[in-house]
GROMACS .gro file of C-alpha atoms in nm:
model
  309
    1UNK     CA    1   1.820   4.863   0.771
    2UNK     CA    2   1.755   4.757   1.132
    3UNK     CA    3   1.775   5.114   1.265
    4UNK     CA    4   1.567   5.294   1.001
    5UNK     CA    5   1.201   5.379   1.061
    6UNK     CA    6   0.914   5.227   0.863
    7UNK     CA    7   0.787   5.461   0.589
    8UNK     CA    8   0.517   5.260   0.407
    9UNK     CA    9   0.180   5.419   0.486
   10UNK     CA   10  -0.020   5.097   0.499
   11UNK     CA   11   0.216   4.940   0.754
   12UNK     CA   12   0.219   5.256   0.967
   13UNK     CA   13  -0.161   5.265   0.970
   14UNK     CA   14  -0.186   4.897   1.059
   15UNK     CA   15   0.044   4.954   1.357
   16UNK     CA   16  -0.148   5.266   1.456
   17UNK     CA   17  -0.480   5.080   1.442
   18UNK     CA   18  -0.338   4.792   1.646
   19UNK     CA   19  -0.206   5.035   1.907
   20UNK     CA   20  -0.543   5.210   1.933
   21UNK     CA   21  -0.722   4.875   1.973
   22UNK     CA   22  -0.483   4.776   2.251
   23UNK     CA   23  -0.515   5.112   2.431
   24UNK     CA   24  -0.893   5.144   2.407
   25UNK     CA   25  -1.003   4.782   2.389
   26UNK     CA   26  -1.226   4.886   2.099
   27UNK     CA   27  -1.185   4.643   1.811
   28UNK     CA   28  -1.363   4.873   1.567
   29UNK     CA   29  -1.046   5.071   1.501
   30UNK     CA   30  -0.922   4.922   1.176
   31UNK     CA   31  -0.684   5.027   0.897
   32UNK     CA   32  -0.872   5.001   0.572
   33UNK     CA   33  -0.593   4.789   0.423
   34UNK     CA   34  -0.660   4.522   0.688
   35UNK     CA   35  -0.991   4.442   0.528
   36UNK     CA   36  -0.848   4.408   0.178
   37UNK     CA   37  -0.539   4.195   0.242
   38UNK     CA   38  -0.510   3.949  -0.051
   39UNK     CA   39  -0.425   3.583  -0.011
   40UNK     CA   40  -0.062   3.468  -0.038
   41UNK     CA   41  -0.123   3.312  -0.380
   42UNK     CA   42  -0.266   3.639  -0.510
   43UNK     CA   43   0.028   3.836  -0.365
   44UNK     CA   44   0.276   3.611  -0.547
   45UNK     CA   45   0.081   3.646  -0.872
   46UNK     CA   46   0.066   4.026  -0.845
   47UNK     CA   47   0.437   4.053  -0.764
   48UNK     CA   48   0.532   3.838  -1.063
   49UNK     CA   49   0.298   3.990  -1.321
   50UNK     CA   50   0.229   4.354  -1.229
   51UNK     CA   51   0.557   4.495  -1.375
   52UNK     CA   52   0.477   4.327  -1.707
   53UNK     CA   53   0.102   4.392  -1.704
   54UNK     CA   54   0.148   4.756  -1.615
   55UNK     CA   55   0.384   4.835  -1.900
   56UNK     CA   56   0.310   4.575  -2.167
   57UNK     CA   57  -0.018   4.384  -2.147
   58UNK     CA   58  -0.314   4.574  -2.003
   59UNK     CA   59  -0.417   4.884  -1.814
   60UNK     CA   60  -0.493   4.799  -1.450
   61UNK     CA   61  -0.810   5.011  -1.450
   62UNK     CA   62  -0.983   4.857  -1.751
   63UNK     CA   63  -1.120   4.515  -1.831
   64UNK     CA   64  -1.062   4.516  -2.205
   65UNK     CA   65  -0.723   4.462  -2.360
   66UNK     CA   66  -0.594   4.755  -2.559
   67UNK     CA   67  -0.392   4.779  -2.875
   68UNK     CA   68  -0.022   4.734  -2.808
   69UNK     CA   69   0.076   5.097  -2.880
   70UNK     CA   70  -0.204   5.231  -2.657
   71UNK     CA   71  -0.105   4.999  -2.375
   72UNK     CA   72   0.263   5.095  -2.402
   73UNK     CA   73   0.165   5.457  -2.343
   74UNK     CA   74  -0.064   5.394  -2.046
   75UNK     CA   75   0.226   5.466  -1.811
   76UNK     CA   76   0.439   5.712  -2.012
   77UNK     CA   77   0.651   5.817  -1.715
   78UNK     CA   78   0.775   5.467  -1.642
   79UNK     CA   79   0.800   5.377  -2.011
   80UNK     CA   80   1.009   5.681  -2.106
   81UNK     CA   81   1.239   5.649  -1.804
   82UNK     CA   82   1.285   5.279  -1.878
   83UNK     CA   83   1.375   5.355  -2.240
   84UNK     CA   84   1.630   5.613  -2.124
   85UNK     CA   85   1.808   5.383  -1.877
   86UNK     CA   86   1.784   5.089  -2.121
   87UNK     CA   87   1.998   5.273  -2.371
   88UNK     CA   88   2.229   5.432  -2.113
   89UNK     CA   89   2.310   5.101  -1.947
   90UNK     CA   90   2.358   4.928  -2.281
   91UNK     CA   91   2.614   5.190  -2.385
   92UNK     CA   92   2.774   5.179  -2.040
   93UNK     CA   93   2.850   4.809  -2.071
   94UNK     CA   94   2.972   4.855  -2.428
   95UNK     CA   95   3.218   5.118  -2.307
   96UNK     CA   96   3.336   4.900  -2.020
   97UNK     CA   97   3.402   4.609  -2.256
   98UNK     CA   98   3.586   4.832  -2.506
   99UNK     CA   99   3.816   5.020  -2.268
  100UNK     CA  100   4.094   4.764  -2.246
  101UNK     CA  101   4.125   4.676  -2.620
  102UNK     CA  102   4.086   5.041  -2.723
  103UNK     CA  103   4.364   5.177  -2.502
  104UNK     CA  104   4.590   4.882  -2.582
  105UNK     CA  105   4.540   4.931  -2.957
  106UNK     CA  106   4.552   5.310  -2.980
  107UNK     CA  107   4.792   5.403  -2.699
  108UNK     CA  108   4.994   5.086  -2.645
  109UNK     CA  109   4.880   5.048  -2.285
  110UNK     CA  110   4.972   4.724  -2.109
  111UNK     CA  111   4.722   4.529  -1.896
  112UNK     CA  112   4.800   4.727  -1.580
  113UNK     CA  113   4.776   5.065  -1.750
  114UNK     CA  114   4.450   4.984  -1.930
  115UNK     CA  115   4.312   4.849  -1.603
  116UNK     CA  116   4.380   5.182  -1.436
  117UNK     CA  117   4.142   5.346  -1.683
  118UNK     CA  118   3.860   5.171  -1.500
  119UNK     CA  119   3.923   5.403  -1.205
  120UNK     CA  120   3.706   5.647  -1.401
  121UNK     CA  121   3.412   5.444  -1.268
  122UNK     CA  122   3.516   5.518  -0.910
  123UNK     CA  123   3.595   5.885  -0.976
  124UNK     CA  124   3.267   5.937  -1.162
  125UNK     CA  125   3.073   5.766  -0.883
  126UNK     CA  126   3.225   5.990  -0.615
  127UNK     CA  127   3.152   6.304  -0.818
  128UNK     CA  128   2.799   6.173  -0.874
  129UNK     CA  129   2.758   6.114  -0.501
  130UNK     CA  130   2.844   6.476  -0.430
  131UNK     CA  131   2.610   6.591  -0.707
  132UNK     CA  132   2.325   6.389  -0.560
  133UNK     CA  133   2.375   6.559  -0.224
  134UNK     CA  134   2.317   6.887  -0.407
  135UNK     CA  135   2.020   6.733  -0.591
  136UNK     CA  136   1.862   6.644  -0.256
  137UNK     CA  137   1.902   7.006  -0.149
  138UNK     CA  138   1.728   7.121  -0.468
  139UNK     CA  139   1.454   6.869  -0.404
  140UNK     CA  140   1.384   6.995  -0.054
  141UNK     CA  141   1.374   7.354  -0.178
  142UNK     CA  142   1.138   7.288  -0.470
  143UNK     CA  143   0.928   6.981  -0.390
  144UNK     CA  144   0.638   7.189  -0.256
  145UNK     CA  145   0.618   7.375  -0.588
  146UNK     CA  146   0.715   7.109  -0.842
  147UNK     CA  147   0.628   6.780  -0.671
  148UNK     CA  148   0.826   6.466  -0.769
  149UNK     CA  149   0.969   6.651  -1.069
  150UNK     CA  150   1.198   6.833  -0.826
  151UNK     CA  151   1.406   6.513  -0.845
  152UNK     CA  152   1.492   6.581  -1.211
  153UNK     CA  153   1.713   6.890  -1.204
  154UNK     CA  154   2.036   6.692  -1.237
  155UNK     CA  155   1.870   6.439  -1.467
  156UNK     CA  156   1.826   6.718  -1.722
  157UNK     CA  157   2.196   6.804  -1.689
  158UNK     CA  158   2.293   6.439  -1.728
  159UNK     CA  159   2.074   6.403  -2.036
  160UNK     CA  160   2.276   6.681  -2.203
  161UNK     CA  161   2.612   6.546  -2.084
  162UNK     CA  162   2.539   6.194  -2.204
  163UNK     CA  163   2.577   6.259  -2.582
  164UNK     CA  164   2.849   6.519  -2.516
  165UNK     CA  165   3.061   6.261  -2.333
  166UNK     CA  166   2.999   6.004  -2.607
  167UNK     CA  167   3.100   6.243  -2.887
  168UNK     CA  168   3.406   6.345  -2.687
  169UNK     CA  169   3.508   5.983  -2.631
  170UNK     CA  170   3.449   5.891  -2.995
  171UNK     CA  171   3.650   6.178  -3.146
  172UNK     CA  172   3.934   6.209  -2.896
  173UNK     CA  173   4.017   5.836  -2.875
  174UNK     CA  174   4.285   5.840  -3.144
  175UNK     CA  175   4.662   5.823  -3.171
  176UNK     CA  176   4.671   6.194  -3.254
  177UNK     CA  177   4.511   6.289  -2.918
  178UNK     CA  178   4.644   6.250  -2.567
  179UNK     CA  179   4.496   5.957  -2.374
  180UNK     CA  180   4.366   6.189  -2.100
  181UNK     CA  181   4.082   6.319  -2.319
  182UNK     CA  182   3.896   5.989  -2.361
  183UNK     CA  183   3.957   5.925  -1.991
  184UNK     CA  184   3.788   6.255  -1.906
  185UNK     CA  185   3.499   6.163  -2.138
  186UNK     CA  186   3.460   5.829  -1.959
  187UNK     CA  187   3.458   6.005  -1.622
  188UNK     CA  188   3.181   6.240  -1.736
  189UNK     CA  189   2.981   5.945  -1.863
  190UNK     CA  190   3.026   5.747  -1.540
  191UNK     CA  191   2.923   6.053  -1.339
  192UNK     CA  192   2.606   6.081  -1.546
  193UNK     CA  193   2.526   5.711  -1.517
  194UNK     CA  194   2.558   5.720  -1.136
  195UNK     CA  195   2.338   6.028  -1.106
  196UNK     CA  196   2.078   5.884  -1.343
  197UNK     CA  197   2.070   5.556  -1.151
  198UNK     CA  198   1.978   5.726  -0.824
  199UNK     CA  199   1.743   5.980  -0.980
  200UNK     CA  200   1.540   5.715  -1.161
  201UNK     CA  201   1.483   5.514  -0.844
  202UNK     CA  202   1.382   5.816  -0.636
  203UNK     CA  203   1.162   5.972  -0.903
  204UNK     CA  204   0.966   5.654  -0.975
  205UNK     CA  205   0.926   5.589  -0.602
  206UNK     CA  206   0.782   5.939  -0.554
  207UNK     CA  207   0.548   5.903  -0.853
  208UNK     CA  208   0.412   5.556  -0.787
  209UNK     CA  209   0.410   5.537  -0.407
  210UNK     CA  210   0.278   5.193  -0.302
  211UNK     CA  211   0.314   5.077  -0.664
  212UNK     CA  212   0.682   5.177  -0.674
  213UNK     CA  213   0.807   4.819  -0.652
  214UNK     CA  214   0.632   4.738  -0.980
  215UNK     CA  215   0.754   5.055  -1.150
  216UNK     CA  216   1.111   4.993  -1.033
  217UNK     CA  217   1.094   4.628  -1.136
  218UNK     CA  218   0.992   4.729  -1.488
  219UNK     CA  219   1.269   4.987  -1.503
  220UNK     CA  220   1.525   4.739  -1.371
  221UNK     CA  221   1.412   4.482  -1.627
  222UNK     CA  222   1.474   4.729  -1.912
  223UNK     CA  223   1.805   4.841  -1.765
  224UNK     CA  224   1.933   4.485  -1.729
  225UNK     CA  225   1.809   4.393  -2.077
  226UNK     CA  226   2.017   4.679  -2.218
  227UNK     CA  227   2.328   4.576  -2.028
  228UNK     CA  228   2.279   4.218  -2.150
  229UNK     CA  229   2.190   4.284  -2.514
  230UNK     CA  230   2.429   4.562  -2.620
  231UNK     CA  231   2.758   4.376  -2.558
  232UNK     CA  232   2.631   4.092  -2.779
  233UNK     CA  233   2.664   4.305  -3.093
  234UNK     CA  234   2.903   4.579  -2.975
  235UNK     CA  235   3.225   4.392  -3.058
  236UNK     CA  236   3.108   4.330  -3.416
  237UNK     CA  237   3.021   4.697  -3.448
  238UNK     CA  238   3.362   4.800  -3.317
  239UNK     CA  239   3.526   4.576  -3.579
  240UNK     CA  240   3.308   4.683  -3.872
  241UNK     CA  241   3.260   5.053  -3.790
  242UNK     CA  242   3.570   5.115  -3.574
  243UNK     CA  243   3.553   5.256  -3.222
  244UNK     CA  244   3.517   5.609  -3.352
  245UNK     CA  245   3.206   5.560  -3.562
  246UNK     CA  246   3.038   5.310  -3.331
  247UNK     CA  247   3.059   5.553  -3.040
  248UNK     CA  248   2.951   5.836  -3.271
  249UNK     CA  249   2.641   5.633  -3.359
  250UNK     CA  250   2.569   5.579  -2.989
  251UNK     CA  251   2.616   5.952  -2.929
  252UNK     CA  252   2.371   6.035  -3.208
  253UNK     CA  253   2.105   5.812  -3.056
  254UNK     CA  254   2.177   5.963  -2.713
  255UNK     CA  255   2.117   6.306  -2.866
  256UNK     CA  256   1.773   6.195  -2.985
  257UNK     CA  257   1.661   6.088  -2.636
  258UNK     CA  258   1.793   6.400  -2.459
  259UNK     CA  259   1.439   6.549  -2.429
  260UNK     CA  260   1.306   6.266  -2.208
  261UNK     CA  261   1.403   6.414  -1.867
  262UNK     CA  262   1.317   6.766  -1.985
  263UNK     CA  263   0.968   6.659  -2.093
  264UNK     CA  264   0.912   6.483  -1.761
  265UNK     CA  265   1.041   6.787  -1.571
  266UNK     CA  266   0.809   7.027  -1.755
  267UNK     CA  267   0.501   6.810  -1.806
  268UNK     CA  268   0.538   6.537  -1.544
  269UNK     CA  269   0.254   6.677  -1.334
  270UNK     CA  270   0.012   6.656  -1.628
  271UNK     CA  271   0.126   6.305  -1.710
  272UNK     CA  272   0.074   6.195  -1.350
  273UNK     CA  273  -0.280   6.334  -1.348
  274UNK     CA  274  -0.360   6.120  -1.654
  275UNK     CA  275  -0.188   5.810  -1.515
  276UNK     CA  276  -0.409   5.545  -1.362
  277UNK     CA  277  -0.161   5.466  -1.085
  278UNK     CA  278   0.017   5.797  -1.027
  279UNK     CA  279  -0.310   5.984  -0.987
  280UNK     CA  280  -0.402   5.757  -0.695
  281UNK     CA  281  -0.079   5.851  -0.519
  282UNK     CA  282  -0.019   6.220  -0.587
  283UNK     CA  283  -0.377   6.332  -0.666
  284UNK     CA  284  -0.599   6.131  -0.428
  285UNK     CA  285  -0.971   6.183  -0.469
  286UNK     CA  286  -1.172   6.330  -0.187
  287UNK     CA  287  -1.362   6.070   0.013
  288UNK     CA  288  -1.739   6.106  -0.016
  289UNK     CA  289  -1.847   5.850   0.242
  290UNK     CA  290  -2.122   5.973   0.474
  291UNK     CA  291  -2.011   6.064   0.823
  292UNK     CA  292  -2.308   5.863   0.949
  293UNK     CA  293  -2.135   5.549   0.830
  294UNK     CA  294  -1.779   5.619   0.944
  295UNK     CA  295  -1.536   5.889   1.047
  296UNK     CA  296  -1.190   5.896   0.891
  297UNK     CA  297  -0.839   6.007   0.970
  298UNK     CA  298  -0.695   6.089   0.626
  299UNK     CA  299  -0.345   6.013   0.503
  300UNK     CA  300  -0.201   6.068   0.151
  301UNK     CA  301  -0.277   5.718   0.021
  302UNK     CA  302  -0.488   5.529   0.276
  303UNK     CA  303  -0.714   5.582   0.576
  304UNK     CA  304  -0.778   5.463   0.925
  305UNK     CA  305  -1.149   5.414   0.996
  306UNK     CA  306  -1.368   5.384   1.297
  307UNK     CA  307  -1.697   5.211   1.226
  308UNK     CA  308  -2.008   5.353   1.392
  309UNK     CA  309  -2.270   5.091   1.475
   0.00000   0.00000   0.00000
């Protein structure tokens, strides 16, 4: 963290403006963000409420409150991604809580043997790490043509593997099947979860730019709600429906939400153009200010201005 370079445009411009003022002695060099810095109280309020306002309460570009269904769809990219990771993380924690009793009951594993099954998390994470290196390569090759959606190649693969791994785990976890098959299914699932975790963060950051912290906070809220809520009823489902049919139900729901990454990959650009926040980041409007008033050095999201008396 201490050796990495600053990447936020507003901070870079502030430093550039300060450097130009020091070098020239001309105090008219200003970053536009310097004139719009909110008070500390307002910053705290925005940080605490923007993730909720943006996805639940009201559209940031209107003054009137909208109907709940309209408001939920004002940021479809963040909403759909949040729904996807909400369910994935809920199922992930259900699987983690069921591993030990399932392998003890079906295969007679002792505590040490059932504990070794959790190494699937480590194996899946390492495979996912290698896959994300390849995803970064795909991103660099295609970002000029596809934009932020170049982050979603592996997300589409993971979306298909998610229900496949769940069905495999549900129908191979039995006394008639070797224990290696549910272990392989768990590894595939853990691989997908690790890839999805990184992809979601990078994709939302690319889409929302300076608003990424709010988008990521909303996504993290949904993800943590899923990991909290699902284990509350999962044990009762495992008792009433058995492990096989509970996991089959989860797999069926996972099959329904498979299209989410594919839709974002194919139509993400159109959705961003219609988004109040994304359009400010990836489709900035041309500045129409008269050159008689000021001259500008343009950047993707903000500008450095020099006022002419």
